[in-house]
Coordinates of C-alpha atoms and ligand atoms in Angstrom, one line a residue:
Chain E
X1 CA 113.8 148.9 91.3
X2 CA 114.6 151.1 94.3
X3 CA 114.1 149.7 97.7
X4 CA 111.7 152.7 99.0
X5 CA 109.5 151.2 96.0
X6 CA 109.7 147.4 96.6
X7 CA 108.8 148.5 99.9
X8 CA 105.5 150.4 98.5
X9 CA 104.6 148.0 96.7
X10 CA 104.7 145.1 99.7
X11 CA 102.3 147.8 101.4
X12 CA 99.8 148.0 98.9
X13 CA 99.7 144.1 98.3
X14 CA 99.3 143.4 101.9
X15 CA 96.6 146.3 102.0
X16 CA 94.9 144.7 99.2
X17 CA 94.6 141.6 101.0
X18 CA 92.0 142.8 103.1
X19 CA 90.2 144.2 100.4
X20 CA 87.5 142.6 98.6
X21 CA 89.3 140.6 96.2
X22 CA 91.2 138.9 98.7
X23 CA 90.9 135.0 98.0
X24 CA 89.0 134.2 101.7
X25 CA 86.5 136.9 100.5
X26 CA 86.1 136.2 97.5
X27 CA 85.5 132.5 98.3
X28 CA 82.7 133.3 100.7
X29 CA 81.4 135.8 98.1
X30 CA 81.5 133.2 95.4
X31 CA 79.6 130.2 97.9
X32 CA 77.1 132.5 98.7
X33 CA 76.5 133.7 94.8
X34 CA 75.8 129.8 94.1
X35 CA 73.9 129.0 96.6
X36 CA 71.9 131.8 95.9
X37 CA 71.6 130.8 92.4
X38 CA 70.3 127.4 93.6
X39 CA 67.8 128.6 95.5
X40 CA 66.4 131.0 92.8
X41 CA 66.7 128.3 90.1
X42 CA 64.6 125.7 91.9
X43 CA 62.2 128.1 93.4
X44 CA 61.4 129.6 89.8
X45 CA 61.5 126.2 87.5
X46 CA 61.8 123.1 89.6
X47 CA 59.5 120.6 91.4
X48 CA 58.6 121.6 95.3
X49 CA 60.5 118.2 96.4
X50 CA 64.1 119.1 94.6
X51 CA 66.8 120.0 97.5
X52 CA 67.4 123.8 97.9
X53 CA 70.0 125.2 100.5
X54 CA 67.1 126.7 102.7
X55 CA 64.9 123.1 102.3
X56 CA 68.7 121.3 103.6
X57 CA 69.4 124.0 105.9
X58 CA 66.1 123.1 107.5
X59 CA 66.2 119.4 108.0
X60 CA 69.7 119.0 108.0
X61 CA 69.7 118.9 112.2
X62 CA 66.6 116.5 112.2
X63 CA 68.8 113.9 109.8
X64 CA 72.0 114.4 110.9
X65 CA 70.9 113.5 114.8
X66 CA 68.6 110.4 113.2
X67 CA 69.4 107.3 114.9
X68 CA 69.0 105.6 111.7
X69 CA 71.2 108.0 109.3
X70 CA 73.9 107.7 111.7
X71 CA 73.7 104.4 111.8
X72 CA 74.2 104.2 108.0
X73 CA 76.8 106.5 107.8
X74 CA 78.5 104.3 110.8
X75 CA 78.0 101.7 108.1
X76 CA 79.8 102.9 104.6
X77 CA 82.5 105.1 106.7
X78 CA 83.3 102.3 109.0
X79 CA 83.2 99.9 105.8
X80 CA 85.4 102.1 104.0
X81 CA 87.9 102.5 107.0
X82 CA 88.4 99.2 107.6
X83 CA 88.7 98.6 103.7
X84 CA 91.2 100.7 103.5
X85 CA 93.0 99.5 106.3
X86 CA 93.3 96.4 104.4
X87 CA 94.3 97.4 101.1
X88 CA 96.8 99.9 103.1
X89 CA 98.0 96.8 104.6
X90 CA 98.3 94.1 101.7
X91 CA 98.7 96.8 99.1
X92 CA 102.3 98.2 100.9
X93 CA 103.0 94.4 101.3
X94 CA 102.7 93.6 97.3
X95 CA 103.8 96.6 96.4
X96 CA 107.2 96.2 98.0
X97 CA 107.8 93.3 96.9
X98 CA 107.1 94.2 93.4
X99 CA 109.2 97.3 93.6
X100 CA 112.0 95.2 95.5
X101 CA 111.9 91.7 94.1
X102 CA 112.1 91.4 90.0
X103 CA 110.6 88.1 89.7
X104 CA 107.6 89.1 91.6
X105 CA 107.5 92.3 89.4
X106 CA 107.6 90.3 86.5
X107 CA 105.1 87.8 87.4
X108 CA 102.5 90.7 89.2
X109 CA 103.1 93.6 87.3
X110 CA 100.6 93.4 84.1
X111 CA 97.8 91.9 86.4
X112 CA 98.1 94.5 88.7
X113 CA 98.0 97.1 86.2
X114 CA 95.4 95.3 84.4
X115 CA 93.2 95.6 87.6
X116 CA 94.0 98.9 88.6
X117 CA 92.7 99.8 85.2
X118 CA 89.5 97.7 85.4
X119 CA 86.3 99.8 86.4
X120 CA 85.0 99.1 89.9
X121 CA 81.6 99.0 89.0
X122 CA 81.5 96.6 85.9
X123 CA 82.5 94.0 88.5
X124 CA 80.0 94.9 91.2
X125 CA 77.4 92.3 90.2
X126 CA 80.0 89.4 90.3
X127 CA 81.3 90.6 93.6
X128 CA 77.8 90.6 94.9
X129 CA 77.2 87.0 93.7
X130 CA 80.6 86.1 95.2
X131 CA 80.1 88.3 98.6
X132 CA 76.2 88.0 98.8
X133 CA 73.9 91.0 98.9
X134 CA 75.4 92.2 102.4
X135 CA 77.9 93.8 103.7
X136 CA 80.6 92.1 102.7
X137 CA 80.4 93.0 99.0
X138 CA 80.8 96.7 99.8
X139 CA 83.6 95.6 102.4
X140 CA 85.1 93.6 99.0
X141 CA 84.4 97.0 96.2
X142 CA 86.3 98.9 98.8
X143 CA 89.1 96.8 99.1
X144 CA 89.3 96.2 95.3
X145 CA 88.8 100.0 94.7
X146 CA 91.7 101.0 96.7
X147 CA 94.4 98.1 96.9
X148 CA 95.6 98.2 93.4
X149 CA 96.2 102.2 93.6
X150 CA 97.8 101.4 96.9
X151 CA 100.1 98.4 95.4
X152 CA 101.1 100.7 92.5
X153 CA 102.4 103.7 94.0
X154 CA 104.1 101.2 96.9
X155 CA 105.6 99.5 94.0
X156 CA 107.1 103.1 92.3
X157 CA 107.8 104.2 96.0
X158 CA 109.9 101.0 96.8
X159 CA 111.9 100.6 93.2
X160 CA 112.7 104.5 93.5
X161 CA 114.5 104.4 96.8
X162 CA 117.6 106.2 95.9
X163 CA 120.8 103.4 95.5
X164 CA 123.1 105.4 97.9
X165 CA 120.6 105.0 101.0
X166 CA 120.8 101.5 100.2
X167 CA 124.6 101.6 100.0
X168 CA 124.7 103.4 103.4
X169 CA 122.2 101.1 105.1
X170 CA 124.4 98.3 103.9
X171 CA 128.2 99.4 104.9
X172 CA 126.7 100.2 108.3
X173 CA 125.1 96.7 108.5
X174 CA 121.5 97.0 108.5
X175 CA 119.8 93.9 108.6
X176 CA 117.1 93.3 106.1
X177 CA 114.2 94.2 108.6
X178 CA 116.0 97.1 109.5
X179 CA 116.6 97.8 105.5
X180 CA 112.9 97.7 105.2
X181 CA 111.6 99.7 108.1
X182 CA 114.1 102.2 108.2
X183 CA 115.1 102.8 104.5
X184 CA 112.1 101.6 102.4
X185 CA 109.5 102.5 104.1
X186 CA 110.3 106.2 104.9
X187 CA 111.8 106.9 101.9
X188 CA 108.4 105.6 100.1
X189 CA 106.5 107.3 102.1
X190 CA 105.7 110.4 99.5
X191 CA 104.2 107.5 97.2
X192 CA 102.3 105.7 99.8
X193 CA 100.9 108.7 101.0
X194 CA 100.1 109.2 97.5
X195 CA 98.7 106.0 96.8
X196 CA 96.4 106.6 100.2
X197 CA 94.7 109.4 98.8
X198 CA 94.1 108.3 95.2
X199 CA 92.6 104.7 96.7
X200 CA 90.7 107.0 99.4
X201 CA 88.2 108.7 97.1
X202 CA 88.1 105.3 95.0
X203 CA 87.1 103.7 98.2
X204 CA 84.4 106.1 99.2
X205 CA 82.8 105.9 95.6
X206 CA 83.4 102.0 95.9
X207 CA 81.2 101.9 99.1
X208 CA 78.6 104.0 98.0
X209 CA 78.4 102.6 94.5
X210 CA 78.2 99.1 95.9
X211 CA 75.4 100.4 98.3
X212 CA 73.3 101.6 95.3
X213 CA 73.6 98.3 93.9
X214 CA 73.2 95.9 96.7
X215 CA 70.8 98.1 98.7
X216 CA 72.5 97.5 102.1
X217 CA 72.1 100.1 104.9
X218 CA 74.5 102.7 104.5
X219 CA 74.8 106.6 103.1
X220 CA 74.7 105.5 99.6
X221 CA 71.5 103.7 100.3
X222 CA 70.1 106.1 102.1
X223 CA 70.7 108.9 99.5
X224 CA 68.9 106.5 97.3
X225 CA 66.2 105.8 98.7
X226 CA 65.0 109.5 99.8
X227 CA 65.6 110.4 96.1
X228 CA 63.4 108.1 94.8
X229 CA 61.2 109.0 97.7
X230 CA 61.0 112.7 96.6
X231 CA 62.9 113.9 99.9
X232 CA 66.1 115.3 98.0
X233 CA 66.4 117.6 100.7
X234 CA 67.1 114.8 103.0
X235 CA 69.1 113.0 100.2
X236 CA 71.7 116.0 100.2
X237 CA 72.3 115.8 103.8
X238 CA 73.9 112.5 103.0
X239 CA 75.6 113.9 99.9
X240 CA 77.1 116.4 102.4
X241 CA 78.3 113.9 104.8
X242 CA 80.2 112.1 102.2
X243 CA 81.8 115.5 100.9
X244 CA 83.0 116.4 104.3
X245 CA 84.3 112.8 104.5
X246 CA 86.2 113.4 100.9
X247 CA 87.8 117.1 101.6
X248 CA 88.3 115.2 105.1
X249 CA 90.7 112.5 103.6
X250 CA 92.0 115.6 101.6
X251 CA 92.9 117.4 104.8
X252 CA 94.2 114.1 106.5
X253 CA 96.5 113.6 103.8
X254 CA 98.3 117.3 103.6
X255 CA 98.7 117.3 107.1
X256 CA 100.6 114.1 107.2
X257 CA 102.6 115.3 103.9
X258 CA 103.4 118.7 106.0
X259 CA 103.7 116.3 109.3
X260 CA 106.3 113.4 107.9
X261 CA 107.5 114.7 104.7
X262 CA 109.0 118.4 105.2
X263 CA 112.0 116.9 103.6
X264 CA 110.5 115.8 100.2
X265 CA 110.4 118.9 98.2
X266 CA 113.5 120.1 99.4
X267 CA 116.0 116.5 98.3
Chain B
X1 CA 132.5 99.7 129.1
X2 CA 135.3 102.1 127.8
X3 CA 138.3 100.5 129.6
X4 CA 137.0 97.0 127.7
X5 CA 136.9 98.6 124.3
X6 CA 140.4 100.3 125.0
X7 CA 142.0 97.1 125.8
X8 CA 140.3 95.2 123.0
X9 CA 141.6 97.4 120.3
X10 CA 145.0 97.2 121.9
X11 CA 145.1 93.7 122.1
X12 CA 143.9 93.9 118.2
X13 CA 146.5 96.4 117.3
X14 CA 149.1 94.5 119.4
X15 CA 148.5 91.6 117.3
X16 CA 147.9 93.2 114.3
X17 CA 151.6 94.8 114.8
X18 CA 153.6 92.2 112.4
X19 CA 150.5 92.3 109.9
X20 CA 148.5 95.6 107.9
X21 CA 145.6 96.6 109.1
X22 CA 144.7 96.4 105.4
X23 CA 146.4 93.9 103.0
X24 CA 145.2 94.1 99.3
X25 CA 146.9 91.1 96.9
X26 CA 146.6 91.4 93.3
X27 CA 143.0 92.5 93.7
X28 CA 140.7 92.9 90.2
X29 CA 137.6 93.7 90.1
X30 CA 135.7 93.8 86.8
X31 CA 131.7 94.6 85.9
X32 CA 129.7 92.9 83.8
X33 CA 131.2 94.5 80.4
X34 CA 134.6 96.4 82.1
X35 CA 137.5 94.8 83.9
X36 CA 138.0 98.3 86.7
X37 CA 141.7 97.8 88.1
X38 CA 143.4 94.7 88.4
X39 CA 146.7 93.5 89.9
X40 CA 146.3 96.1 92.9
X41 CA 148.7 95.7 95.8
X42 CA 148.6 97.5 98.4
X43 CA 149.3 97.1 102.2
X44 CA 148.1 99.7 104.6
X45 CA 149.5 99.7 108.0
X46 CA 147.1 100.9 111.5
X47 CA 147.0 104.3 111.6
X48 CA 148.3 105.2 108.7
X49 CA 146.6 107.5 106.0
X50 CA 146.6 106.8 102.1
X51 CA 145.5 108.7 99.9
X52 CA 143.9 107.5 96.7
X53 CA 144.4 110.0 93.4
X54 CA 143.4 109.1 90.1
X55 CA 141.3 110.3 87.1
X56 CA 137.3 110.1 87.2
X57 CA 136.2 106.9 86.5
X58 CA 139.5 104.8 87.0
X59 CA 137.8 102.6 89.9
X60 CA 138.3 104.2 92.9
X61 CA 135.3 104.5 94.4
X62 CA 134.9 100.5 93.4
X63 CA 138.1 99.9 95.7
X64 CA 136.6 101.6 97.9
X65 CA 133.5 99.5 98.0
X66 CA 135.5 96.5 97.8
X67 CA 137.5 97.2 101.1
X68 CA 134.1 98.1 102.6
X69 CA 132.9 94.8 101.9
X70 CA 129.9 96.2 99.5
X71 CA 131.5 94.4 96.6
X72 CA 133.3 91.5 96.2
X73 CA 136.7 91.4 94.3
X74 CA 136.3 89.5 91.1
X75 CA 140.0 88.7 91.7
X76 CA 142.4 88.5 94.0
X77 CA 142.0 88.9 98.0
X78 CA 141.5 91.5 100.9
X79 CA 142.0 90.9 104.2
X80 CA 141.0 92.9 107.1
X81 CA 143.3 92.6 110.4
X82 CA 144.0 89.4 108.8
X83 CA 140.8 88.4 107.8
X84 CA 139.2 87.7 104.3
X85 CA 136.6 90.6 103.5
X86 CA 133.6 89.0 103.1
X87 CA 130.7 91.8 103.6
X88 CA 130.8 95.0 105.8
X89 CA 132.6 94.6 108.7
X90 CA 132.3 95.8 112.3
X91 CA 135.4 98.8 112.9
X92 CA 135.0 100.1 109.6
X93 CA 133.2 103.4 108.5
X94 CA 132.8 104.8 105.3
X95 CA 132.1 108.6 104.9
X96 CA 130.3 109.1 101.2
X97 CA 131.0 111.5 98.6
X98 CA 127.0 112.1 98.0
X99 CA 126.6 112.2 102.0
X100 CA 124.6 109.6 102.1
X101 CA 122.0 111.6 105.2
X102 CA 118.6 110.3 105.6
X103 CA 116.4 113.3 104.9
X104 CA 114.0 112.0 106.8
X105 CA 116.4 111.9 110.3
X106 CA 117.4 115.0 111.7
X107 CA 121.2 115.3 112.7
X108 CA 121.5 113.6 116.2
X109 CA 119.6 110.4 114.3
X110 CA 122.0 110.3 111.5
X111 CA 124.7 110.3 113.8
X112 CA 123.5 107.8 116.0
X113 CA 122.4 105.3 112.7
X114 CA 124.9 103.4 113.0
X115 CA 125.1 103.0 116.9
X116 CA 121.5 101.8 116.4
X117 CA 122.5 99.3 114.1
X118 CA 125.2 97.8 116.7
X119 CA 122.4 97.5 118.9
X120 CA 124.2 99.6 121.7
X121 CA 121.8 100.8 124.5
X122 CA 119.7 104.5 124.1
X123 CA 122.3 105.9 126.9
X124 CA 125.2 105.2 125.3
X125 CA 124.0 106.1 122.0
X126 CA 123.2 109.6 123.6
X127 CA 126.5 109.8 125.0
X128 CA 128.5 109.2 121.7
X129 CA 126.1 111.1 119.9
X130 CA 126.3 114.1 121.8
X131 CA 130.5 113.9 121.7
X132 CA 130.8 113.3 118.4
X133 CA 128.4 116.5 117.0
X134 CA 130.8 118.4 119.4
X135 CA 133.6 116.9 117.5
X136 CA 132.4 117.6 114.0
X137 CA 131.4 121.1 115.2
X138 CA 127.6 120.3 114.8
X139 CA 126.9 121.7 118.3
X140 CA 123.5 123.4 118.9
X141 CA 122.3 121.7 115.0
X142 CA 121.5 118.3 116.5
X143 CA 117.9 118.8 115.6
X144 CA 118.0 120.4 112.4
X145 CA 117.4 118.5 109.0
X146 CA 119.5 117.8 106.7
X147 CA 117.7 119.8 104.0
X148 CA 118.3 122.6 106.4
X149 CA 122.0 123.2 106.9
X150 CA 124.7 123.8 104.4
X151 CA 126.8 121.0 102.4
X152 CA 129.7 121.5 104.9
X153 CA 127.5 120.6 107.4
X154 CA 126.4 117.5 106.1
X155 CA 129.6 116.3 105.9
X156 CA 130.6 117.1 109.2
X157 CA 127.2 115.1 110.0
X158 CA 128.7 112.3 107.7
X159 CA 131.7 112.1 109.6
X160 CA 130.5 112.2 113.1
X161 CA 128.4 109.3 111.7
X162 CA 131.2 107.4 111.1
X163 CA 133.0 108.4 113.5
X164 CA 130.6 107.0 116.2
X165 CA 131.0 103.9 115.8
X166 CA 134.4 104.3 117.1
X167 CA 136.0 102.5 113.5
X168 CA 139.3 101.3 112.9
X169 CA 139.5 102.0 109.7
X170 CA 137.4 105.0 107.7
X171 CA 136.9 104.9 104.4
X172 CA 136.5 108.6 102.7
X173 CA 135.2 108.6 99.2
X174 CA 135.9 112.2 98.6
X175 CA 134.4 113.5 101.3
X176 CA 135.0 117.0 100.4
X177 CA 134.1 116.7 96.6
X178 CA 131.0 118.5 97.1
X179 CA 131.7 121.4 99.1
X180 CA 133.1 124.4 98.1
X181 CA 136.3 125.7 98.1
X182 CA 136.5 127.5 101.3
X183 CA 134.5 124.7 103.3
X184 CA 136.8 122.3 101.9
X185 CA 139.9 123.9 103.0
X186 CA 138.2 124.3 106.7
X187 CA 136.9 120.8 106.5
X188 CA 140.5 119.3 105.7
X189 CA 142.0 121.1 108.4
X190 CA 139.2 120.1 110.7
X191 CA 139.6 116.7 110.0
X192 CA 143.5 116.5 110.4
X193 CA 143.1 117.8 113.9
X194 CA 140.3 114.9 114.7
X195 CA 142.6 112.9 112.8
X196 CA 144.9 113.9 115.7
X197 CA 143.0 113.1 118.4
X198 CA 142.5 109.9 117.6
X199 CA 144.1 108.3 114.8
X200 CA 142.9 105.5 112.6
X201 CA 143.6 103.9 109.4
X202 CA 142.1 106.0 106.9
X203 CA 142.1 105.3 103.0
X204 CA 141.2 108.8 101.4
X205 CA 140.0 109.2 97.7
X206 CA 140.4 112.4 96.2
X207 CA 140.2 114.4 93.2
X208 CA 142.8 116.9 94.3
X209 CA 146.3 116.5 94.7
X210 CA 146.4 119.1 97.3
X211 CA 144.4 117.3 99.8
X212 CA 146.1 114.0 98.6
X213 CA 149.5 115.4 99.7
X214 CA 148.0 117.4 103.0
X215 CA 146.2 113.8 103.9
X216 CA 148.5 111.1 103.0
X217 CA 151.5 109.1 104.6
X218 CA 151.5 107.5 101.1
X219 CA 149.4 108.7 97.9
X220 CA 148.7 105.8 95.4
X221 CA 147.9 106.9 91.9
X222 CA 146.0 104.7 89.9
X223 CA 146.1 105.0 86.3
X224 CA 145.2 103.3 83.2
X225 CA 142.3 100.9 81.7
X226 CA 141.8 99.0 83.4
X227 CA 143.8 100.8 86.1
X228 CA 146.8 99.6 88.3
X229 CA 148.9 101.4 90.9
X230 CA 150.9 103.3 88.5
X231 CA 153.0 104.8 91.8
X232 CA 153.1 105.1 95.1
X233 CA 154.5 108.4 96.4
X234 CA 155.8 108.7 100.2
X235 CA 154.5 111.7 102.0
X236 CA 157.4 112.9 104.4
X237 CA 155.7 115.8 105.5
X238 CA 155.8 116.0 109.2
X239 CA 152.7 115.5 111.3
X240 CA 150.6 117.0 112.6
X241 CA 150.0 118.8 109.0
X242 CA 148.2 121.9 109.7
X243 CA 147.5 124.8 107.5
X244 CA 151.4 125.7 107.5
X245 CA 152.1 122.5 106.0
X246 CA 151.3 124.3 102.7
X247 CA 153.8 126.5 102.9
X248 CA 156.9 123.9 102.9
X249 CA 158.9 123.7 100.4
X250 CA 158.4 119.9 100.1
X251 CA 155.2 120.0 100.1
X252 CA 155.1 121.9 96.9
X253 CA 157.6 119.5 95.4
X254 CA 155.2 116.3 96.5
X255 CA 152.3 118.2 94.7
X256 CA 154.3 118.6 91.6
X257 CA 155.6 115.3 91.3
X258 CA 152.0 114.3 91.8
X259 CA 150.9 116.5 89.8
X260 CA 153.4 115.5 86.3
X261 CA 152.5 112.1 87.1
X262 CA 148.7 112.7 86.8
X263 CA 148.6 115.4 84.1
X264 CA 150.8 113.6 81.8
X265 CA 147.7 110.7 81.6
X266 CA 144.9 113.5 81.7
X267 CA 146.3 115.2 78.6
X268 CA 146.7 112.1 76.6
X269 CA 143.0 111.0 78.0
X270 CA 142.2 114.8 76.5
X271 CA 143.4 114.1 73.1
X272 CA 142.4 110.4 72.7
X273 CA 140.5 109.3 69.7
X274 CA 137.8 106.7 70.3
X275 CA 138.2 103.9 68.4
Ligands
LIG1 N1 127.2 99.4 89.2 C1 128.2 99.6 88.1 N2 127.8 98.7 87.1 C2 128.7 98.7 85.9 N3 130.2 100.0 86.1 C3 129.5 100.5 87.3 C4 129.1 100.5 88.1 N4 129.8 101.2 89.5 C5 131.0 101.9 88.3 N5 131.0 101.5 86.9 C6 131.9 101.6 86.2 O1 133.2 101.6 86.6 C7 134.0 102.4 86.2 C8 134.6 103.0 87.8 O2 133.9 104.1 88.6 P1 134.2 104.0 89.8 O3 133.1 105.4 90.4 O4 134.5 103.5 90.8 O5 135.3 105.5 89.1 P2 135.8 106.4 90.5 O6 137.4 106.5 90.4 O7 135.3 106.5 91.6 O8 135.2 107.8 89.5 P3 134.9 109.4 90.0 O9 136.3 110.2 89.8 O10 134.3 110.0 88.9 O11 133.8 109.2 91.3 C9 133.4 103.4 85.7 O12 134.1 103.6 84.6 C10 132.2 103.4 86.0 O13 131.4 103.6 84.8
LIG2 MG1 133.8 107.8 92.9

């Protein structure tokens, strides 16, 4: 293709980006259409209590400033944050031990994999009996839900640290702790972030399901209670907060990746 | 600080005048399955450059690892400055064929790595890092990451990292094996210049006959399976070695000599039938 031809093509594609089929515009149009469809369907056929966009918009401000709702959201998200922190620290420690120390790997691999595959919902009744019908169960479920994905990823990361890095560290006489924090941790960071991302999603689901089951104040319970009392618009605000949290986690992991792992894609 | 290190290294070289910097005696090494080399005897003097050449897989990297203390010999003995080598030692630095730069560290942070591990203070590290980066021609690239710079520049960084710890022994494992031919030539002459400025004992592993002749005071040819020292070629070319050195008739003679020694082996290996 001639240079002039390529230039012309580029110019058209730049012009088209502002046009009606640019990604941003399409996204907005699709969103509006989906909301309109939802509103229309609910108005035409559903009972009055079913959540619809205009209803949600009407109650949104009141719900979001309601102290009870704020406390509920704080309880749930606080438990998720605490549980994730516990899982991150303990899961990384266990995962690194598995990834770098063969006997630890041989002893634990099978069980960690099995527990990772165990549906967290299935053992919820057991956890509730052990930890009581209170916030402890929610925390336990969050930890259980996120620990194993973090540990498995940390193990994979620690195992796949390139031997050449370890050799360089040894040649420069790194001590074991230096080896851990200056080589193994940074080299497995991509895996740690992947594990955290997976674990965060599971933790959020775990917290909500735990609240459904043990009926303790929180976002999940708020949603359940308002659904049962036919206040679906209010319930849906709770859902929106959960969605925002999930999307927020995604944004954080993407930011972490951009900030700390610019080297990862290129090596 | 500076004076202290100077007198220390002088003391070491004075007392070591009688003994070689590195003494390898009847060294043998086997991995589980295979004997890699055996019966290697080699003394390497202070400020001597020994080039090691041999076919692929003959154990050059393994030998270098043993000298660095990364791997124990399975037989024989290896002494550095009179003391048996039992692990990586202060005063020895290695430049790797694969560069071995940490991708999450910038050029400056990579160069500082050995100094940090040696427990130097922040100011001393900053000064030394700046000096070494300047020395290898990386000034201006301190804050780049390895993936942002060319292979040649990455190896300059690897060299700076090794030089930063002021090694008395530099172990070079095919340092320019992974860069293109032009860059390789540039780096060879720059390394020679740096060596003239601060001569150290250097063990230089290479696949390139020209490079071996250009760099070495002696060339050790490894051959056989398991490999042994087949021949030690004295390189009586004058120093400083420069581009001009390549045009000396003696250079061509030595190159031909090493070539015929190596190629006879390579040809035989090429036509060898596995049993
Ligand atoms: N960790 C290891 N375990 C078992 N065998 C090994 C190991 N490392 C190397 N070897 C074998 O030992 C022999 C020597 O390897 P080495 O890397 O020292 O050769 P080399 O001379 O450096 O080769 P090249 O020129 O290709 O770099 C090879 O046959 C190799 O397969
Ligand atoms: Mg090698």
